[in-house]
XYZ file of C-alpha atoms in Angstrom:
674
model
C 2.094 -1.125 35.490
C 5.756 -2.093 35.089
C 6.957 -4.020 32.038
C 7.821 -6.995 34.208
C 4.413 -7.043 35.924
C 2.608 -6.520 32.637
C 4.450 -9.449 31.050
C 3.546 -11.570 34.084
C -0.118 -10.738 33.594
C 0.064 -11.830 29.975
C 1.772 -15.061 30.934
C -0.645 -15.852 33.704
C -3.587 -15.380 31.364
C -2.242 -17.172 28.300
C 0.477 -19.441 29.639
C 3.420 -17.973 27.728
C 6.976 -19.044 28.586
C 8.786 -17.153 31.320
C 11.614 -16.407 28.861
C 9.452 -13.829 27.088
C 8.530 -12.142 30.361
C 12.174 -12.015 31.457
C 13.231 -10.555 28.116
C 10.591 -7.840 28.201
C 11.417 -6.947 31.768
C 15.060 -6.298 30.985
C 15.265 -4.807 27.525
C 18.983 -4.186 26.832
C 20.515 -1.143 25.233
C 21.236 -2.068 21.621
C 24.879 -1.033 21.487
C 25.869 -2.695 24.766
C 24.199 -6.044 24.229
C 24.403 -6.783 20.505
C 27.941 -8.155 20.309
C 27.531 -10.492 23.270
C 24.046 -11.507 22.194
C 25.163 -12.521 18.702
C 27.578 -14.962 20.273
C 24.600 -16.564 22.000
C 22.419 -16.795 18.902
C 23.823 -20.101 17.729
C 23.826 -21.463 21.302
C 20.108 -20.904 21.938
C 18.126 -23.972 20.861
C 15.582 -23.424 18.079
C 12.912 -25.666 19.600
C 10.135 -23.245 20.545
C 6.721 -24.357 19.251
C 4.821 -22.153 16.848
C 2.374 -20.641 17.336
C 3.740 -19.826 20.762
C 1.357 -20.339 23.703
C 0.637 -16.605 23.775
C -0.394 -16.481 20.120
C -2.311 -19.757 20.260
C -4.311 -18.592 23.281
C -4.958 -15.169 21.751
C -6.106 -16.731 18.500
C -8.500 -18.991 20.375
C -9.871 -16.045 22.326
C -10.395 -13.940 19.200
C -11.962 -16.852 17.332
C -14.410 -17.395 20.166
C -15.499 -13.748 20.088
C -19.166 -13.408 19.213
C -18.761 -10.679 16.601
C -16.474 -8.001 15.189
C -17.320 -5.661 18.048
C -16.187 -8.224 20.598
C -12.957 -8.859 18.674
C -12.304 -5.143 18.531
C -12.891 -4.834 22.293
C -10.310 -7.563 22.924
C -7.776 -5.907 20.625
C -8.255 -2.562 22.359
C -7.597 -4.286 25.665
C -4.344 -5.782 24.370
C -3.316 -2.345 23.092
C -3.806 -0.710 26.494
C -1.579 -3.255 28.209
C 1.412 -2.855 25.838
C 4.060 -0.382 27.037
C 4.527 2.708 24.905
C 7.329 2.571 22.369
C 10.073 5.145 23.011
C 9.693 8.113 20.695
C 13.287 7.626 19.523
C 12.297 4.248 18.022
C 9.299 5.590 16.075
C 11.506 6.175 13.030
C 11.134 5.626 9.298
C 13.577 2.724 9.552
C 11.195 0.945 11.942
C 8.034 1.609 9.915
C 6.105 -1.398 8.624
C 5.206 -1.094 4.937
C 1.859 -2.234 3.594
C -0.307 -1.016 6.507
C -2.900 1.723 6.110
C -2.109 2.898 9.647
C 1.344 3.880 10.837
C 3.034 0.885 12.486
C 6.526 0.679 13.972
C 8.426 -2.464 14.988
C 11.890 -2.616 16.544
C 13.961 -5.451 17.964
C 16.967 -5.976 20.205
C 18.909 -9.012 21.401
C 19.061 -9.919 25.053
C 22.269 -11.135 26.653
C 21.023 -14.712 26.205
C 20.686 -14.271 22.428
C 16.903 -14.006 22.441
C 14.893 -11.307 20.694
C 13.005 -8.535 22.467
C 10.435 -6.800 20.262
C 8.604 -3.528 20.763
C 5.925 -1.988 18.573
C 3.431 0.827 18.280
C 0.748 2.178 15.947
C -1.400 5.260 15.569
C -4.403 2.920 15.244
C -5.504 1.342 18.527
C -6.852 -1.794 16.828
C -3.608 -2.294 14.946
C -1.694 -1.555 18.155
C -3.585 -4.361 19.881
C -2.608 -6.784 17.161
C 0.987 -5.595 17.403
C 0.855 -6.198 21.158
C -0.045 -9.853 20.567
C 2.853 -10.352 18.164
C 5.308 -8.571 20.462
C 4.294 -10.691 23.453
C 4.088 -13.881 21.407
C 7.476 -13.585 19.690
C 9.649 -11.844 22.290
C 11.885 -14.361 24.028
C 12.471 -16.474 20.921
C 15.833 -16.808 19.218
C 16.253 -15.173 15.800
C 16.105 -18.621 14.184
C 12.838 -19.391 15.967
C 11.312 -16.098 14.826
C 12.315 -16.875 11.228
C 10.493 -20.206 11.442
C 7.174 -18.522 12.294
C 4.608 -19.345 9.614
C 1.667 -17.029 9.056
C -0.291 -19.833 7.377
C -0.556 -21.911 10.564
C -4.246 -22.110 11.444
C -4.193 -20.160 14.759
C -2.271 -17.362 13.035
C -4.890 -17.077 10.304
C -7.532 -16.200 12.872
C -5.465 -13.190 13.918
C -5.745 -11.634 10.456
C -9.457 -10.865 10.751
C -10.643 -8.154 10.390
C -7.286 -6.440 9.717
C -4.723 -7.142 6.932
C -1.785 -5.780 8.926
C -0.609 -8.891 10.875
C 1.141 -10.529 7.939
C 3.078 -7.336 7.176
C 4.011 -6.954 10.843
C 5.134 -10.574 11.091
C 7.295 -10.198 7.991
C 8.834 -7.040 9.458
C 9.604 -8.863 12.704
C 11.258 -11.719 10.840
C 13.391 -9.236 8.947
C 14.430 -7.542 12.199
C 15.373 -10.940 13.647
C 17.597 -11.799 10.722
C 19.150 -8.347 10.901
C 20.057 -8.971 14.537
C 21.843 -12.176 13.532
C 24.076 -10.088 11.244
C 23.395 -12.062 8.073
C 20.863 -9.820 6.386
C 21.760 -9.577 2.678
C 22.065 -6.053 1.331
C 21.416 -5.431 -2.317
C 22.406 -2.127 -3.943
C 19.596 0.426 -3.895
C 18.597 3.916 -4.972
C 16.640 6.285 -2.716
C 14.372 8.740 -4.557
C 13.071 11.938 -2.976
C 11.520 15.096 -4.375
C 14.880 16.837 -4.117
C 17.168 14.191 -5.607
C 18.510 10.652 -5.410
C 21.138 8.841 -3.365
C 22.735 5.455 -4.013
C 23.887 2.624 -1.763
C 26.367 0.320 -3.489
C 28.531 0.804 -6.544
C 26.009 -0.761 -8.909
C 23.341 1.711 -7.787
C 25.853 4.540 -7.988
C 26.418 3.662 -11.663
C 22.667 3.901 -12.269
C 22.465 7.170 -10.350
C 25.373 8.844 -12.113
C 23.496 9.640 -15.323
C 20.083 10.603 -13.955
C 21.089 14.287 -14.261
C 22.808 14.465 -17.675
C 25.148 17.145 -18.979
C 22.930 19.973 -20.362
C 25.365 20.544 -23.244
C 24.957 16.932 -24.373
C 21.178 17.239 -24.196
C 21.244 20.509 -26.162
C 23.359 19.004 -28.934
C 21.084 15.977 -29.278
C 17.886 18.043 -29.329
C 19.296 20.264 -32.056
C 20.132 17.230 -34.215
C 16.723 15.607 -33.685
C 14.811 18.797 -34.452
C 16.858 19.775 -37.491
C 16.683 16.332 -39.082
C 13.171 15.335 -37.925
C 14.405 12.234 -36.150
C 12.092 10.415 -33.766
C 13.536 8.097 -31.128
C 11.891 4.964 -29.740
C 13.789 3.251 -26.938
C 13.114 0.298 -24.674
C 12.933 0.646 -20.888
C 16.126 -1.431 -20.610
C 18.448 1.162 -22.129
C 21.670 2.124 -20.401
C 21.007 4.798 -17.714
C 23.286 7.263 -19.510
C 21.151 7.024 -22.644
C 17.870 7.168 -20.739
C 18.990 10.162 -18.720
C 19.808 12.160 -21.845
C 16.691 11.011 -23.719
C 14.377 11.786 -20.790
C 15.739 15.306 -20.539
C 15.643 15.774 -24.326
C 11.998 14.634 -24.389
C 11.045 17.740 -22.434
C 11.994 19.794 -25.503
C 11.474 17.362 -28.406
C 8.183 15.453 -28.098
C 9.126 12.676 -30.511
C 11.042 10.573 -27.979
C 9.358 7.524 -26.511
C 10.746 5.136 -23.847
C 8.464 2.134 -23.404
C 7.865 -1.610 -23.717
C 8.686 -3.259 -27.039
C 5.190 -3.215 -28.575
C 4.511 0.419 -27.721
C 7.769 1.327 -29.454
C 6.155 0.550 -32.797
C 3.015 2.511 -31.868
C 5.167 5.475 -30.946
C 7.033 5.277 -34.234
C 3.772 5.476 -36.193
C 2.690 8.562 -34.241
C 6.060 10.180 -34.929
C 5.707 9.472 -38.644
C 2.215 10.964 -38.582
C 3.683 14.091 -36.942
C 6.243 14.515 -39.725
C 9.338 12.625 -38.567
C 11.235 11.254 -41.557
C 13.645 9.029 -39.630
C 13.154 6.748 -36.613
C 16.102 5.730 -34.441
C 15.389 2.491 -32.581
C 17.253 1.787 -29.355
C 16.600 -1.862 -28.624
C 17.450 -5.337 -29.842
C 16.969 -6.352 -33.450
C 13.462 -7.793 -33.296
C 12.269 -4.429 -31.946
C 13.606 -2.490 -34.921
C 12.151 -5.132 -37.239
C 8.734 -4.673 -35.621
C 8.986 -0.899 -35.978
C 9.875 -1.220 -39.667
C 7.030 -3.639 -40.330
C 4.352 -1.656 -38.497
C 5.396 1.555 -40.251
C 5.129 -0.218 -43.597
C 1.661 -1.547 -42.750
C 0.605 1.974 -41.699
C 1.713 3.420 -45.058
C 5.004 4.962 -43.940
C 7.459 2.846 -45.892
C 9.301 6.057 -46.882
C 10.253 6.741 -43.255
C 13.788 5.496 -42.574
C 14.472 3.206 -39.590
C 17.935 2.703 -38.092
C 19.365 0.460 -35.391
C 22.307 1.585 -33.273
C 24.940 -0.838 -34.606
C 25.934 -2.560 -37.814
C 26.526 -5.779 -35.855
C 23.638 -7.957 -34.738
C 21.996 -6.755 -31.509
C 20.785 -10.133 -30.379
C 18.411 -11.532 -27.785
C 18.776 -14.955 -26.176
C 15.018 -15.402 -26.050
C 14.428 -14.458 -29.690
C 17.256 -16.752 -30.756
C 15.655 -19.675 -28.886
C 12.560 -19.236 -31.069
C 14.669 -19.746 -34.215
C 16.238 -22.990 -32.976
C 15.553 -26.512 -34.317
C 13.927 -27.367 -30.977
C 11.325 -24.652 -31.508
C 10.703 -25.867 -35.051
C 9.902 -29.292 -33.595
C 7.630 -27.714 -30.994
C 5.689 -25.881 -33.719
C 5.474 -29.023 -35.840
C 3.831 -30.862 -32.945
C 1.401 -27.979 -32.459
C 0.595 -27.930 -36.179
C -0.192 -31.642 -36.139
C -2.620 -31.249 -33.219
C -6.249 -30.325 -34.027
C -7.702 -27.076 -32.650
C -4.324 -25.584 -31.819
C -3.386 -21.950 -31.203
C 0.204 -20.796 -30.888
C 0.622 -17.786 -28.571
C 4.016 -16.263 -29.347
C 5.700 -13.653 -27.189
C 6.229 -10.261 -28.808
C 9.950 -10.467 -28.014
C 10.669 -12.574 -31.101
C 11.616 -11.787 -34.674
C 9.202 -11.272 -37.557
C 10.700 -14.397 -39.109
C 9.651 -16.422 -36.074
C 6.126 -15.026 -36.214
C 5.774 -15.587 -39.947
C 7.027 -19.176 -39.974
C 5.077 -20.000 -36.832
C 1.811 -18.793 -38.325
C 2.471 -20.889 -41.425
C 2.806 -23.951 -39.182
C -0.063 -23.271 -36.772
C -2.551 -20.389 -36.223
C -0.591 -17.813 -34.221
C -1.302 -14.713 -32.184
C 1.296 -12.452 -30.606
C 1.126 -11.512 -26.922
C 2.905 -9.227 -24.469
C 3.616 -9.794 -20.800
C 0.718 -7.409 -20.103
C -1.931 -9.278 -22.090
C -0.735 -12.899 -22.151
C -3.056 -14.051 -19.339
C -6.150 -12.526 -20.946
C -5.130 -13.790 -24.393
C -4.814 -17.383 -23.222
C -7.961 -17.344 -21.060
C -9.992 -15.750 -23.867
C -8.817 -18.391 -26.333
C -9.904 -21.175 -24.003
C -13.273 -19.503 -23.449
C -13.925 -18.627 -27.097
C -12.792 -21.754 -28.954
C -14.142 -25.074 -27.615
C -11.463 -27.693 -26.865
C -8.648 -25.446 -28.082
C -5.056 -26.450 -27.371
C -2.812 -23.499 -26.519
C 0.922 -23.667 -27.216
C 2.855 -20.829 -25.627
C 6.446 -19.903 -26.472
C 9.287 -19.297 -26.486
C 9.791 -17.974 -22.928
C 9.975 -20.982 -20.620
C 9.651 -18.967 -17.433
C 6.574 -17.106 -18.632
C 4.981 -20.356 -19.775
C 5.741 -22.039 -16.472
C 4.388 -19.035 -14.582
C 1.194 -19.124 -16.639
C 0.694 -22.770 -15.752
C 1.368 -22.031 -12.090
C -1.056 -19.113 -12.110
C -3.822 -21.216 -13.645
C -3.182 -24.031 -11.174
C -3.661 -21.570 -8.337
C -6.851 -20.262 -9.978
C -8.184 -23.808 -10.011
C -8.321 -23.678 -6.219
C -10.265 -20.411 -6.028
C -14.019 -19.846 -5.977
C -15.980 -19.098 -9.149
C -16.391 -15.493 -8.003
C -12.642 -15.048 -7.551
C -11.914 -16.631 -10.938
C -14.413 -14.334 -12.663
C -12.591 -11.311 -11.261
C -9.715 -12.276 -13.558
C -11.845 -13.393 -16.530
C -15.662 -13.215 -16.583
C -16.078 -16.237 -18.889
C -14.305 -18.691 -16.594
C -15.111 -20.682 -13.469
C -13.107 -22.994 -11.272
C -14.308 -25.931 -13.372
C -13.302 -24.345 -16.686
C -9.850 -23.501 -15.343
C -9.330 -27.085 -14.243
C -10.495 -28.320 -17.630
C -8.021 -26.180 -19.566
C -4.902 -27.160 -17.613
C -4.165 -30.350 -19.635
C -4.509 -28.349 -22.877
C -1.933 -25.671 -22.030
C 1.616 -26.342 -23.246
C 4.732 -24.206 -23.129
C 8.186 -24.416 -24.700
C 10.783 -25.540 -22.164
C 14.061 -24.381 -23.763
C 13.856 -20.583 -23.983
C 15.031 -18.020 -21.422
C 16.060 -14.384 -21.203
C 19.622 -14.133 -19.882
C 18.661 -11.144 -17.701
C 15.507 -12.546 -16.122
C 17.294 -15.875 -15.637
C 19.214 -14.074 -12.886
C 16.131 -13.985 -10.645
C 16.318 -17.683 -9.806
C 16.422 -19.666 -6.584
C 19.460 -18.116 -4.903
C 18.564 -14.498 -5.599
C 14.933 -15.151 -4.647
C 15.970 -16.650 -1.329
C 18.063 -13.575 -0.589
C 15.068 -11.381 -1.415
C 12.911 -13.477 0.902
C 15.432 -13.213 3.728
C 16.404 -9.571 3.431
C 13.351 -7.872 1.942
C 10.418 -9.889 3.187
C 8.555 -6.723 4.257
C 9.119 -4.773 1.028
C 6.972 -4.384 -2.072
C 8.011 -7.063 -4.571
C 7.872 -6.630 -8.347
C 8.562 -9.303 -10.938
C 8.464 -9.372 -14.702
C 6.362 -12.218 -16.110
C 9.569 -13.631 -17.639
C 11.369 -14.282 -14.339
C 11.935 -17.822 -13.031
C 9.157 -19.434 -11.018
C 10.777 -18.800 -7.643
C 10.655 -15.008 -8.015
C 7.224 -15.212 -9.649
C 5.910 -17.203 -6.692
C 7.393 -14.788 -4.173
C 5.841 -11.745 -5.861
C 2.479 -13.484 -6.301
C 2.521 -14.482 -2.638
C 3.215 -10.870 -1.635
C 0.356 -9.758 -3.878
C -2.201 -12.242 -2.550
C -1.369 -12.128 1.141
C -0.309 -8.512 1.678
C -1.314 -6.581 -1.430
C 2.392 -5.776 -1.814
C 3.375 -7.561 -5.028
C 2.933 -7.305 -8.770
C 3.755 -9.605 -11.685
C 3.591 -8.279 -15.231
C 5.321 -6.148 -17.823
C 7.742 -3.305 -17.207
C 4.809 -0.909 -17.659
C 2.778 -2.876 -15.110
C 5.668 -2.569 -12.657
C 5.938 1.180 -13.229
C 2.178 1.584 -12.765
C 2.289 -0.469 -9.542
C 5.015 1.715 -8.051
C 3.082 4.844 -9.015
C -0.150 3.469 -7.522
C 1.458 2.613 -4.175
C 3.168 5.987 -4.068
C -0.148 7.665 -4.853
C -1.732 5.909 -1.876
C 1.117 7.038 0.380
C 0.742 10.628 -0.793
C -2.899 10.592 0.312
C -1.771 10.028 3.924
C -0.710 12.976 6.100
C 2.313 11.243 7.635
C 5.868 10.611 6.356
C 6.518 7.408 4.426
C 9.395 5.473 2.899
C 8.390 2.816 0.391
C 10.819 0.061 -0.592
C 10.408 -1.828 -3.893
C 12.469 -4.809 -5.043
C 12.938 -4.418 -8.808
C 12.524 -7.879 -10.305
C 13.406 -6.931 -13.864
C 16.165 -5.247 -15.885
C 17.759 -2.353 -14.028
C 17.583 -0.045 -17.050
C 14.021 1.011 -16.260
C 15.242 2.911 -13.174
C 15.343 6.172 -15.160
C 11.629 5.963 -15.936
C 10.880 5.092 -12.315
C 12.899 8.023 -10.969
C 11.252 10.539 -13.266
C 7.759 9.229 -12.517
C 8.307 9.171 -8.754
C 9.905 12.612 -8.590
C 7.161 14.139 -10.729
C 4.535 12.789 -8.317
C 6.440 13.899 -5.212
C 7.007 17.406 -6.571
C 3.426 17.800 -7.721
C 2.244 16.805 -4.237
C 4.815 19.072 -2.588
C 5.958 16.234 -0.320
C 9.531 16.158 0.951
C 8.671 13.663 3.703
C 7.913 10.735 1.357
C 10.646 8.678 -0.317
C 10.859 5.609 -2.554
C 13.755 3.141 -2.402
C 14.398 0.892 -5.399
C 16.370 -2.284 -4.606
C 18.367 -4.050 -7.328
C 18.558 -7.840 -6.765
C 21.892 -9.141 -8.038
C 23.970 -12.318 -8.071
C 24.586 -13.888 -4.626
C 28.327 -13.596 -5.258
C 27.925 -9.863 -5.685
C 26.524 -8.710 -2.348
C 27.554 -8.231 1.246
C 25.767 -9.013 4.498
C 25.648 -6.763 7.536
C 28.263 -8.983 9.169
C 30.627 -8.692 6.197
C 30.140 -4.944 5.998
C 31.334 -4.586 9.594
C 34.435 -6.734 9.112
C 37.833 -5.099 9.171
C 39.915 -4.786 6.024
C 43.081 -6.815 5.771
C 46.122 -4.871 4.574
C 48.661 -6.733 2.467
C 52.410 -6.001 2.501
C 51.994 -4.178 -0.808
C 49.650 -1.695 0.828
C 46.544 -3.060 -0.905
C 43.506 -3.860 1.237
C 41.297 -6.940 1.003
C 37.631 -6.359 1.841
C 35.503 -9.428 2.781
C 32.958 -9.671 -0.048
C 32.163 -7.046 -2.676
C 32.097 -3.686 -0.918
C 28.781 -1.989 -0.198
C 26.716 -4.388 -2.286
C 28.831 -3.973 -5.403
C 26.276 -5.645 -7.636
C 28.524 -7.411 -10.162
C 30.223 -10.732 -9.489
C 33.086 -12.340 -11.390
C 30.482 -14.512 -13.106
C 28.285 -11.543 -13.972
C 25.094 -11.027 -12.063
C 23.971 -7.459 -12.699
C 20.317 -7.255 -13.739
C 21.455 -5.659 -16.975
C 21.178 -6.819 -20.599
C 24.505 -6.784 -22.501
C 22.695 -6.616 -25.847
C 20.708 -3.546 -24.819
C 23.904 -1.837 -23.762
C 25.050 -1.846 -27.411
C 22.635 1.063 -27.802
C 25.049 3.633 -26.438
C 24.726 7.401 -26.392
C 27.670 7.654 -28.774
C 25.933 5.316 -31.216
C 22.798 7.477 -31.173
C 24.851 10.622 -31.731
C 26.655 8.985 -34.656
C 23.400 7.920 -36.319
C 21.940 11.405 -35.942
C 25.054 13.006 -37.414
C 24.927 10.767 -40.488
C 21.206 11.156 -41.182
C 20.431 13.671 -43.913
C 23.518 13.384 -46.110
C 24.031 10.836 -48.918
C 27.500 9.947 -47.670
C 26.350 9.581 -44.076
C 23.330 7.473 -44.924
C 25.493 5.229 -47.070
C 27.429 4.442 -43.916
C 24.147 3.593 -42.178
C 23.135 0.827 -44.597
C 24.250 -1.807 -42.103
C 22.203 -0.094 -39.385
C 18.902 -0.826 -41.093
C 16.657 -3.592 -39.699
C 17.249 -7.018 -41.201
C 15.642 -7.313 -44.657
C 13.828 -10.505 -45.590
C 13.768 -11.719 -49.171
C 11.865 -14.986 -48.591
C 8.180 -15.225 -49.333
C 5.744 -16.961 -46.967
C 2.495 -18.017 -48.627
C 2.984 -15.332 -51.248
C 3.743 -12.588 -48.726
C 7.020 -11.037 -47.774
C 8.456 -12.164 -44.463
C 7.615 -8.798 -42.931
C 4.007 -8.941 -44.144
C 3.539 -12.515 -42.949
C 5.194 -11.732 -39.613
C 2.741 -8.899 -39.061
C -0.278 -11.205 -39.200
C 0.081 -12.503 -35.602
C 0.706 -8.919 -34.443
C -2.449 -7.719 -36.199
C -4.377 -10.601 -34.596
C -3.205 -9.308 -31.221
C -4.265 -5.785 -32.102
C -7.673 -7.117 -33.037
C -7.880 -8.879 -29.675
C -6.863 -5.731 -27.814
C -9.479 -3.694 -29.646
C -12.405 -6.123 -29.489
C -11.708 -8.169 -26.364
C -11.878 -11.448 -28.273
C -9.882 -13.379 -30.845
C -10.515 -11.993 -34.350
C -13.098 -14.085 -36.221
C -10.569 -14.986 -38.919
C -8.164 -16.383 -36.326
C -10.864 -18.337 -34.486
C -12.005 -19.853 -37.790
C -8.416 -20.704 -38.721
C -7.966 -22.585 -35.432
C -10.929 -24.902 -35.980
C -10.633 -25.336 -39.735
C -6.950 -25.478 -40.607
C -6.291 -29.019 -39.433
C -9.514 -30.267 -40.977
C -8.581 -28.605 -44.267
C -5.193 -30.320 -44.250
C -6.916 -33.673 -44.131
């Protein structure tokens, strides 16, 4: 059957517009039609109803099917009627991510500015579903395709029994925007078993240091071994530092790159193994935590050094030492049955003074949800005060509000002691500080999120729990609807990427996975090493992972800008429209990169190592030691008092509930004050 006749049969059966049939019958060659078609895009009216008649009729037919077998029979019939996709279009670039089967979707613009889709799959059921979407969306303008909403009731019926339709629809919307020439392009890094390649100057800067100079690595390893220096570094280190440290770790086991809390754990293990000095590459509260945990573990003789004599600050930690946070804690302390949940990314001073004001437990982005839900389940009528990260607090509230609309069974999957009713009851008793943000995660706000939605709607989305609500919502939506999102700590993000790659490696066909990195770009080194280790172990050269770096809207190009000609000035200089190749850094800033973390340079680490071991050198390192506290808090040193909330968290992690002493403090402290 010809394409034209086949389209007519579809239209006769389901009443689709003749525009779709005409478009399918005369699919243009991409190169010949694109320029003329783009001129028509703005002229074509965006008035088509959605769902289109084809999709509405198909949804009704599938809904009316008596059982799964009947639905499957209908889908197989749709699959047989769709023309085969040309082999030349069954490429990695046209693959749809998030489907267990192989699915390809391509699009072209007709001369009238309307989209013509084609699709294929190695699963006949999935192919039938693709056939419905192709027939239902071909003939629309790019703007009309972008307005398609998967949540419309007839569309929901198409998602049973397969999860693929949402991923296919998102891929089609991305293709439509690409045809319009306004698809935003963030810098990215492609990882294969054999190496890496960068798109955009920002990604090139990350890529440059993934394979460090062997001589530099040798020199560092010799220093670390000779002087028994252990190194704990945060994921957000500069790529040059991480590249050298990752290579050095293959020969000196006492190097740990991790989240902030695990840094202290690693330091204790290094001390147990005989290290006499710990170099901390992070911001100041991290080195303070390392010092305090070592002291509590009986290793006060082990030296700890930062990488600068100047303060290595943190906007979030500083917010927790502001007068506004003091007022917030005072209100919590005056409220009966209150628990303060403080983020680990704060100073020991903050933790100590907070616990004096109100019972306090530390949390991480990995355990904050379980900590808060356990507190509400364990202590009747407890009031939880979270701080200082405003975005994380807001995201917690949003998460719990969404849980309040789920069934008891779904709620229990997250926490066995809760139901829909208990979640609804706790919402009025959850507070969060509204004046604390991380300057890096603040980047992932409305504008950047919208660009992610427009340009990477079919990708895997990752978001740190500290990002603004817009990015949080987008990643949560991808997680719930497509199984293609994660929200959590940097370790959670790394584990998510590894898990999705592991699934891809179980399949016998080629794959290219694309992840949007919704956190600080410094963790790319850990991602690259993890991904390449998995690819090499599996012996797979046909699987690749692309990491996309979302940056400031002023710092990217679109496809249309990238194709624009340069303008040459009389001086011989050229002006390029927009930052070239997704530069990644705007005049206002906009790289997902922490300026404080970048104070931990490779040169600073080398200098510290050179000075360790000699009286004169260590005298010069006095200013590199973590901040000492001379004040006493309830008879304890600041470090000892600041460790109490951390030890409460460790008790929670070990036992799965709030420590008895903390639970008793919550219910009795206010009563004792009266």
